[in-house]
Amino acid sequence: MLNGIVWPDIWQATGSTIYMIVISTLLSVVIGLPIGILLYMTAASGLRPNRIVYQVTSVVVNIVRSVPFIILLIALIPFTEWIVGTSIGINAAIVPLVISAAPFFARVAETALREVHPGVIEAAQSMGANVMTIVWRVLLRESWPSILAGVTLTAVALVGNSAMSGVIGGGGLGDLAVRYGYERFQTNVMIVTTIVLIILVQILQMTGDRVVHHFAKRRG
Amino acid sequence: MIILDNISKTYRQSRGDETTAVRNVSLRIDTGEVFGLIGYSGAGKSTLLRCINLLERPSAGSVIVDGVDLTRLSKRELNQKRRKIGMIFQHFHLLSSATVAENIAFPLRLAKMPAAQVRARVAEMLQLVGLTGYERQYPSQLSGGQKQRVAIARALAAEPSVLLCDEATSALDPETTKSILSLLKDINHQLGLTIVMVTHQMEVVRDICDRVAVMTEGAIVESGRVLDVLLKPSHDVTKRLFQIHQAPLSPTVPSAATRVVEIAFTGATAHDPILAEVAQSTGCTFSILRGTIDTVKDVPFGQLTVAWFGEKTVVDAAIQRLEQAGFILLKEQITDILPQATEVTVSC
């Protein structure tokens, strides 16, 4: 059953996948969170309502989110080459991963921010807090557990997408599954990579839940 | 001192219609005063209160707090000024992610107070509201009354000259309401703080307000010292709001009574045996049909329905004496017993 599996390759691919997920999650948060804040602030109910900014941002986010990842992967090849210098390998895979996950995270963040009770914001305004203070010390602070839950959600979604990037030679477990499992008919390699991916997702989810719980435990 | 000069607040709705929440309100609230804004929900009292710190920017009129017209300030100046106007809310609005101490420190950190001073000030505020030892608790671990105490501590931390209370006791049980009101009363005495309270609860006004304004449909329809408004309400809404719930008169009201009057007394007259003295000296008798005795901001206040028996002239003299002694004649021949009296006559 386990005949012909090259274990060092599996471990190396696992490492690559983890690298891709960690980096692309971080970048997605770095890019997505400001977009999420922008969406929240410029919405009709936000602190700085602006119909045009909101609509434009919202439509762009929706368009990127509606393109299937596999198409984005291929369509972005020129862009990836321009940014990374190559369209093959794990660093190249990170570009489409981030482009697909950042708008997703932006929506998650927007939703999390909306959960903050408007009264709490009003109380801060009544104390003379300016907009920046409200964003940092009220909005982000109050919605932190929800935002962290959103980070977990994004990371888990990225596990699936990172495997898919194997199709264009992105590296990692997906790449391994395609090369050995599909092209060489080594079903057992496919099964092993899938198991490793399942374990990865479980670990991510458990860690994420723990962190969220840690930040949320005292609140009502 | 707060001066509201001809404040109006209109909201434009999506279809171009306009709704007016506050119309042409002018009001002057003195330093150190506890001022009540009372009215039914939707009367515009919360909107008016929020105009005082410009959480709602009035569509017209000016808001002058301690000599400064807030409507003319820049954003930055307004934020500075708001630090001197504390506010508490019906649902407290504490940061759920912050401890009690961090919540109270919030306005101090806004004012960039050094950490050591912040700690001392937080401890001082906690002592003021009676929550020493709760520094590290989170709001979810506190009761409603405790949360409101934290909110009061937070509102007062930056030493404001004004405290705005938006239905601050409406979400609390009667017992807790009493304790929060007495805390506010203490603070008003100790710090000379001006307090503006929005409420629909008559007890709140009776317990702690010096003056009251009654609002309906965005306008103030009546205002004055609480006792005066209570005794002589002129507008219908005031009458409904301030109606003292008295037991209905029993149907066996003595039809032999010469006069039945509703009288009120306050302050000093509450402690003297005036009724008995008057009856004795004039030679008539009386019977108390119903009555309530309460306090208005610690001043005793009572309302009695009294049936008087005896010669008409003697009874008239007695009632006149009462009025001279400081009693207030509210109503003559309570209407709700009149049909009863006719019925009795018919059946005879």
XYZ file of C-alpha atoms in Angstrom:
568
model
C 0.000 0.000 0.000
C 2.705 2.478 0.958
C 5.038 1.165 -1.786
C 6.836 3.775 -3.831
C 6.042 6.712 -1.580
C 9.053 8.952 -1.293
C 8.631 10.207 2.270
C 11.252 12.984 2.135
C 9.300 14.408 -0.824
C 6.101 14.308 1.230
C 7.680 16.140 4.166
C 9.276 18.691 1.897
C 5.965 19.296 0.132
C 4.224 19.633 3.517
C 6.770 22.264 4.495
C 6.155 24.130 1.238
C 2.403 24.035 1.758
C 2.724 25.367 5.302
C 5.014 28.126 4.020
C 2.518 29.087 1.302
C -0.389 29.125 3.743
C 1.398 31.132 6.415
C 2.738 33.755 4.002
C -0.442 34.097 1.966
C -2.613 34.263 5.109
C -0.430 37.030 6.483
C -0.463 38.966 3.210
C -4.221 38.461 2.821
C -4.776 39.932 6.281
C -2.393 42.821 5.630
C -4.194 43.673 2.384
C -7.716 42.548 3.313
C -8.045 44.213 6.719
C -7.617 47.802 5.450
C -10.092 47.035 2.645
C -12.505 45.626 5.239
C -12.116 48.750 7.372
C -12.647 50.918 4.274
C -15.842 49.008 3.439
C -17.085 49.366 7.007
C -16.255 53.068 7.263
C -17.722 54.116 3.915
C -20.929 52.069 4.157
C -24.151 54.031 4.699
C -24.123 53.100 8.392
C -20.382 53.716 8.790
C -18.446 56.531 10.382
C -17.527 58.164 7.053
C -20.325 57.224 4.645
C -19.237 57.557 1.025
C -21.451 55.935 -1.572
C -18.967 56.063 -4.439
C -15.954 54.693 -2.561
C -18.092 51.989 -1.005
C -19.708 50.908 -4.266
C -16.449 50.816 -6.226
C -14.612 48.861 -3.530
C -17.542 46.540 -3.071
C -17.862 45.767 -6.787
C -14.125 45.100 -7.175
C -14.165 42.791 -4.163
C -17.196 40.964 -5.557
C -15.651 40.540 -9.004
C -12.429 39.032 -7.656
C -14.418 36.795 -5.359
C -16.625 35.494 -8.140
C -13.756 34.349 -10.388
C -13.093 30.633 -9.752
C -9.630 30.148 -8.259
C -8.435 27.889 -11.055
C -9.181 30.640 -13.611
C -7.578 33.309 -11.444
C -4.520 31.071 -11.183
C -4.083 31.006 -14.946
C -5.238 34.542 -15.673
C -2.768 35.977 -13.180
C 0.308 34.262 -14.696
C 1.613 37.434 -16.419
C 1.022 39.475 -13.277
C 2.785 36.845 -11.162
C 5.744 36.819 -13.527
C 5.941 40.592 -13.259
C 5.879 40.517 -9.442
C 7.923 37.405 -8.579
C 9.889 36.969 -11.799
C 8.544 33.492 -12.428
C 5.149 31.802 -12.610
C 6.332 28.482 -11.205
C 7.084 27.477 -7.637
C 5.735 28.241 -4.210
C 6.548 31.942 -4.217
C 4.726 32.345 -7.514
C 1.723 30.462 -6.098
C 1.447 32.957 -3.256
C 0.408 35.786 -5.637
C -2.892 34.286 -6.857
C -3.525 32.853 -3.393
C -3.356 36.326 -1.849
C -5.370 37.933 -4.673
C -8.167 35.435 -4.078
C -8.066 35.433 -0.273
C -7.631 39.152 0.460
C -11.122 40.194 -0.794
C -12.594 37.234 1.071
C -10.888 38.356 4.267
C -11.979 41.951 3.623
C -15.635 40.837 3.700
C -15.045 38.755 6.808
C -13.452 41.768 8.522
C -16.266 44.082 7.388
C -18.830 41.704 8.901
C -16.819 41.428 12.122
C -16.623 45.219 12.452
C -20.356 45.556 11.927
C -20.924 43.366 14.962
C -19.502 46.074 17.210
C -22.449 47.739 18.944
C -22.971 51.280 17.548
C -23.574 52.477 21.092
C -20.013 51.656 22.090
C -18.745 53.777 19.205
C -21.105 56.557 20.215
C -19.809 56.399 23.784
C -16.256 56.809 22.460
C -17.385 59.774 20.333
C -19.027 61.345 23.366
C -15.662 61.101 25.136
C -14.008 63.040 22.322
C -12.308 60.161 20.480
C -11.360 60.872 16.851
C -11.890 58.450 13.987
C -8.417 56.854 14.162
C -8.771 56.239 17.889
C -12.183 54.709 17.346
C -10.821 52.351 14.680
C -7.871 51.208 16.782
C -9.109 51.287 20.331
C -12.772 50.513 19.847
C -13.566 48.808 16.532
C -10.551 46.522 16.138
C -10.316 45.828 19.827
C -13.980 44.912 20.204
C -14.122 42.785 17.064
C -10.745 41.093 17.603
C -12.114 37.589 18.345
C -14.320 37.701 15.226
C -11.430 38.946 13.119
C -9.191 36.140 14.413
C -11.931 33.629 13.605
C -11.901 35.147 10.122
C -8.142 34.615 9.879
C -8.672 30.919 10.638
C -11.424 30.746 8.037
C -9.114 32.337 5.460
C -6.187 30.043 6.303
C -8.359 26.949 5.933
C -9.683 28.188 2.585
C -6.070 28.771 1.526
C -5.165 25.131 2.251
C -7.573 24.018 -0.456
C -6.487 26.697 -2.914
C -2.781 26.081 -2.275
C -3.284 22.431 -3.232
C -5.017 23.552 -6.418
C -2.058 25.721 -7.374
C -0.189 22.430 -7.892
C -1.899 22.306 -11.275
C 0.374 25.044 -12.602
C 3.416 23.696 -10.798
C 2.917 25.722 -7.680
C 4.746 23.282 -5.424
C 3.600 21.838 -2.131
C 1.297 18.898 -1.447
C -1.049 19.659 -4.332
C 1.834 19.619 -6.769
C 2.967 16.274 -5.367
C -0.523 14.821 -5.662
C -0.776 15.910 -9.285
C 2.688 14.717 -10.332
C 2.729 11.338 -8.569
C -0.889 10.611 -7.878
C -2.405 11.769 -11.170
C 0.329 11.674 -13.775
C 2.031 8.493 -12.499
C -1.124 6.769 -11.240
C 0.267 6.462 -7.690
C -3.074 6.570 -5.877
C -1.411 5.982 -2.508
C 0.545 9.245 -2.826
C -2.724 11.039 -3.524
C -4.258 9.464 -0.416
C -1.283 10.330 1.788
C -1.219 13.965 0.628
C -4.942 14.224 1.246
C -4.505 12.850 4.767
C -1.727 15.341 5.456
C -3.985 18.148 4.185
C -6.823 16.981 6.443
C -4.458 16.972 9.426
C -3.246 20.458 8.487
C -6.780 21.805 8.363
C -7.601 20.213 11.721
C -4.539 21.751 13.338
C -5.290 25.166 11.846
C -8.905 25.091 12.989
C -8.046 23.908 16.497
C -5.323 26.498 16.936
C -7.578 29.228 15.574
C -10.419 28.249 17.898
C -8.044 28.232 20.866
C -6.756 31.695 20.087
C -10.283 33.065 19.558
C -11.418 31.469 22.793
C -8.495 33.011 24.632
C -9.502 36.493 23.484
C -13.228 36.000 23.847
C -13.505 34.113 27.122
C -14.205 37.067 29.358
C -16.796 38.799 27.242
C -20.529 38.813 27.423
C -24.235 76.576 32.150
C -25.871 75.143 29.073
C -27.845 77.318 26.707
C -29.824 75.762 23.893
C -30.901 78.487 21.540
C -33.721 77.720 19.152
C -32.611 74.152 18.405
C -34.278 72.209 15.604
C -33.331 68.815 14.254
C -34.786 67.581 10.986
C -33.995 64.304 9.293
C -34.255 64.027 5.555
C -35.679 60.703 4.533
C -34.953 58.796 1.373
C -38.019 59.970 -0.513
C -37.339 63.609 0.234
C -39.759 63.712 3.151
C -38.573 65.363 6.309
C -39.211 64.395 9.880
C -38.668 66.837 12.652
C -37.387 65.314 15.873
C -36.831 68.588 17.721
C -38.504 71.862 16.906
C -37.430 75.331 18.097
C -36.310 74.368 21.566
C -34.707 77.017 23.737
C -33.513 76.023 27.151
C -31.162 77.285 29.818
C -29.682 74.887 32.343
C -27.807 76.402 35.252
C -24.484 75.210 36.636
C -24.886 72.602 39.353
C -28.506 71.959 38.508
C -30.144 68.580 37.931
C -32.407 69.084 34.964
C -34.919 66.518 33.767
C -36.232 66.072 30.245
C -39.319 63.942 30.405
C -41.712 62.728 27.753
C -43.083 59.609 26.116
C -40.891 57.665 23.696
C -40.481 59.428 20.389
C -40.964 62.850 21.950
C -37.493 63.924 20.848
C -35.951 64.157 24.303
C -32.996 61.863 23.533
C -32.317 63.717 20.290
C -32.330 67.004 22.190
C -29.927 65.585 24.791
C -27.593 64.373 22.050
C -27.608 67.859 20.590
C -25.897 69.079 23.762
C -22.644 67.251 22.919
C -23.358 67.329 19.200
C -23.680 63.556 18.817
C -26.593 64.917 16.815
C -25.756 68.128 15.024
C -28.809 70.413 15.215
C -30.188 71.504 11.842
C -30.663 74.980 13.272
C -29.849 76.844 16.449
C -26.819 76.967 18.685
C -25.574 74.987 21.659
C -23.573 76.944 24.199
C -21.826 75.014 26.955
C -19.865 77.047 29.513
C -19.760 79.998 27.159
C -18.592 78.126 24.061
C -20.803 77.689 21.013
C -20.187 74.037 20.102
C -21.733 74.325 16.652
C -18.915 76.676 15.590
C -16.031 74.468 16.725
C -13.734 72.500 14.425
C -13.689 68.705 14.766
C -10.561 68.794 16.882
C -11.879 71.561 19.131
C -15.181 69.738 19.486
C -13.386 66.547 20.583
C -11.490 68.589 23.181
C -14.721 70.132 24.417
C -16.521 66.788 24.546
C -14.033 65.607 27.159
C -15.666 68.107 29.493
C -19.146 66.723 28.835
C -19.627 63.225 30.241
C -22.404 60.968 29.021
C -24.021 57.754 30.227
C -26.488 55.556 28.389
C -29.393 53.208 28.993
C -27.356 50.188 27.891
C -24.055 51.388 29.409
C -21.990 50.938 26.211
C -18.840 49.754 27.936
C -15.999 48.162 25.953
C -16.643 44.451 26.427
C -13.031 43.647 25.571
C -11.643 45.909 28.262
C -11.514 45.515 32.021
C -13.289 47.898 34.361
C -10.031 49.785 34.933
C -9.309 50.008 31.185
C -12.814 51.283 30.526
C -12.458 54.046 33.094
C -8.966 54.844 31.776
C -10.260 55.295 28.219
C -11.027 59.044 28.414
C -7.824 59.616 30.395
C -5.729 57.960 27.717
C -7.504 60.114 25.143
C -6.319 63.111 27.125
C -2.786 61.595 27.102
C -2.548 61.437 30.878
C 0.646 59.705 32.149
C 0.141 56.055 33.218
C 0.834 56.579 36.927
C -1.715 59.387 37.098
C -4.236 57.278 35.176
C -3.925 54.494 37.740
C -4.469 56.894 40.630
C -7.445 58.528 38.934
C -9.051 55.155 38.111
C -8.712 54.096 41.757
C -10.264 57.390 42.849
C -13.193 56.985 40.436
C -13.793 53.387 41.516
C -13.981 54.562 45.090
C -16.430 57.294 44.129
C -18.828 54.791 42.534
C -18.245 52.137 45.214
C -16.509 49.532 43.058
C -13.032 49.405 44.579
C -11.530 45.983 43.911
C -13.306 45.488 40.579
C -10.396 46.807 38.457
C -9.674 43.539 36.690
C -13.252 42.399 36.117
C -14.798 42.490 32.655
C -18.195 44.149 32.050
C -19.826 40.758 31.350
C -19.024 39.749 34.915
C -20.954 42.681 36.381
C -24.625 43.296 37.134
C -26.552 46.055 35.341
C -26.190 48.436 38.265
C -22.459 47.789 38.494
C -22.066 48.361 34.757
C -23.818 51.707 35.068
C -21.501 52.596 37.954
C -18.507 51.823 35.756
C -20.063 53.952 33.002
C -20.511 56.811 35.478
C -16.890 56.457 36.615
C -15.780 56.506 32.975
C -17.934 59.544 32.190
C -16.569 61.463 35.172
C -12.909 60.413 34.956
C -11.849 63.391 32.843
C -13.540 65.803 35.280
C -16.348 67.085 33.090
C -18.536 69.969 34.170
C -21.661 68.404 32.692
C -23.075 64.874 32.802
C -25.677 63.849 30.232
C -27.801 60.835 31.179
C -29.736 59.162 28.378
C -32.376 56.986 30.058
C -29.606 55.929 32.426
C -31.874 54.024 34.785
C -34.469 52.686 32.350
C -32.815 49.263 32.025
C -32.419 48.799 35.766
C -34.711 47.328 38.390
C -36.360 49.741 40.898
C -33.894 48.957 43.680
C -30.852 49.516 41.462
C -32.467 52.627 39.970
C -32.714 54.082 43.482
C -29.051 53.381 44.213
C -27.866 54.864 40.910
C -30.034 57.946 41.469
C -28.636 58.440 44.944
C -25.114 58.088 43.527
C -25.904 60.767 40.939
C -27.375 62.962 43.668
C -24.167 62.582 45.727
C -22.020 63.398 42.724
C -24.126 66.455 41.997
C -23.585 67.661 45.580
C -19.914 66.687 45.888
C -18.653 67.887 42.528
C -21.181 70.586 41.730
C -21.730 68.808 38.429
C -24.532 69.916 36.127
C -26.688 66.887 35.273
C -29.152 66.660 32.401
C -31.344 63.572 32.535
C -33.590 62.203 29.861
C -36.197 59.854 31.242
C -39.732 58.646 30.908
C -39.770 57.649 34.546
C -41.639 60.054 36.753
C -39.807 58.752 39.863
C -36.477 59.833 38.427
C -37.671 63.394 38.042
C -39.278 63.386 41.486
C -36.184 61.925 43.146
C -33.369 64.051 41.851
C -34.374 66.809 39.463
C -34.489 70.468 40.409
C -36.249 71.527 37.250
C -38.014 69.621 34.538
C -39.087 70.192 30.954
C -41.867 68.146 29.423
C -41.471 67.260 25.763
C -43.919 66.046 23.207
C -43.635 65.952 19.421
C -40.219 67.569 19.513
C -41.230 70.619 21.489
C -41.096 71.613 25.129
C -44.668 72.145 26.276
C -44.051 72.891 29.893
C -41.117 73.512 32.179
C -40.336 74.737 35.638
C -39.439 73.646 39.133
C -40.442 70.035 39.672
C -42.807 70.800 42.523
C -44.596 73.514 40.565
C -45.049 71.309 37.543
C -46.181 68.470 39.759
C -48.758 70.590 41.555
C -50.061 72.581 38.635
C -49.527 70.655 35.445
C -51.009 72.632 32.588
C -50.434 70.433 29.529
C -52.257 67.147 28.993
C -49.041 65.189 28.534
C -47.713 66.533 31.826
C -50.919 65.562 33.555
C -50.653 62.029 32.211
C -46.968 61.711 33.037
C -47.219 63.208 36.478
C -50.494 61.641 37.426
C -50.125 60.342 40.937
C -51.679 56.954 41.126
C -54.271 57.272 43.831
C -56.751 54.662 44.783
C -60.192 55.289 43.285
C -62.607 56.747 45.778
C -64.837 54.183 47.399
C -68.457 54.283 46.223
C -69.626 54.815 49.768
C -68.368 58.363 49.844
C -70.338 60.119 52.544
C -73.010 62.053 50.703
C -73.494 64.124 53.808
C -70.160 65.865 53.189
C -70.460 69.618 52.765
C -67.418 69.887 50.541
C -64.977 67.347 49.140
C -61.629 68.837 48.193
C -58.296 67.592 46.972
C -55.465 69.406 48.690
C -51.700 69.286 48.445
C -49.015 70.255 50.891
C -45.254 70.413 50.773
C -42.221 71.134 52.886
C -42.759 72.494 56.375
C -46.538 72.130 56.374
C -46.101 68.366 56.041
C -44.951 67.961 59.617
C -47.499 70.111 61.465
C -50.911 68.876 62.635
C -52.631 71.591 60.601
C -55.707 69.627 59.488
C -56.648 68.737 63.042
C -55.941 72.245 64.325
C -58.105 73.846 61.663
C -60.948 71.421 62.296
C -60.755 71.987 66.028
C -60.628 75.761 65.860
C -63.483 76.109 63.363
C -65.665 73.399 64.828
C -66.139 71.243 61.763
C -65.075 67.652 61.175
C -63.335 65.934 58.329
C -62.590 62.539 56.956
C -59.630 61.645 54.751
C -60.936 59.649 51.778
C -57.591 58.931 50.192
C -54.075 60.255 50.087
C -50.458 59.823 49.151
C -47.414 61.199 50.838
C -44.090 61.168 49.034
C -40.968 63.240 48.646
C -39.812 65.439 45.803
C -36.020 65.647 45.945
C -36.129 64.986 49.697
C -38.909 67.518 50.314
C -42.097 65.913 51.630
C -45.042 66.250 49.331
C -48.562 65.030 49.934
C -51.905 64.986 48.244
C -55.123 64.272 50.159
C -58.787 64.043 49.297
C -60.740 65.264 52.288
C -64.470 65.321 52.966
C -65.580 68.142 55.250
C -68.704 68.050 57.414
C -70.478 70.948 59.079
C -72.125 74.270 58.321
C -71.220 75.544 54.827
C -69.778 78.799 56.210
C -67.741 76.969 58.826
C -66.343 74.522 56.258
C -65.532 77.388 53.885
C -63.677 79.129 56.687
C -61.769 75.962 57.494
C -60.632 75.501 53.910
C -59.628 79.110 53.701
C -57.533 78.637 56.829
C -55.840 75.659 55.233
C -54.914 77.712 52.227
C -53.528 80.393 54.496
C -51.417 77.730 56.226
C -49.789 76.842 52.934
C -52.027 74.060 51.638
C -52.842 74.131 47.979
C -56.380 73.571 46.849
C -56.133 71.352 43.776
C -59.686 70.295 43.028
C -63.111 70.888 44.374
C -65.681 68.084 44.482
C -63.824 65.256 42.903
C -65.658 64.461 39.701
C -65.404 60.703 39.972
C -67.724 60.638 42.977
C -70.423 62.856 41.516
C -72.286 60.200 39.473
C -72.269 58.060 42.571
C -73.970 60.813 44.527
C -76.679 61.294 41.880
C -77.358 57.616 41.827
C -77.939 57.651 45.546
C -80.441 60.491 45.181
C -82.374 58.688 42.447
C -82.680 55.472 44.382
C -84.134 57.376 47.349
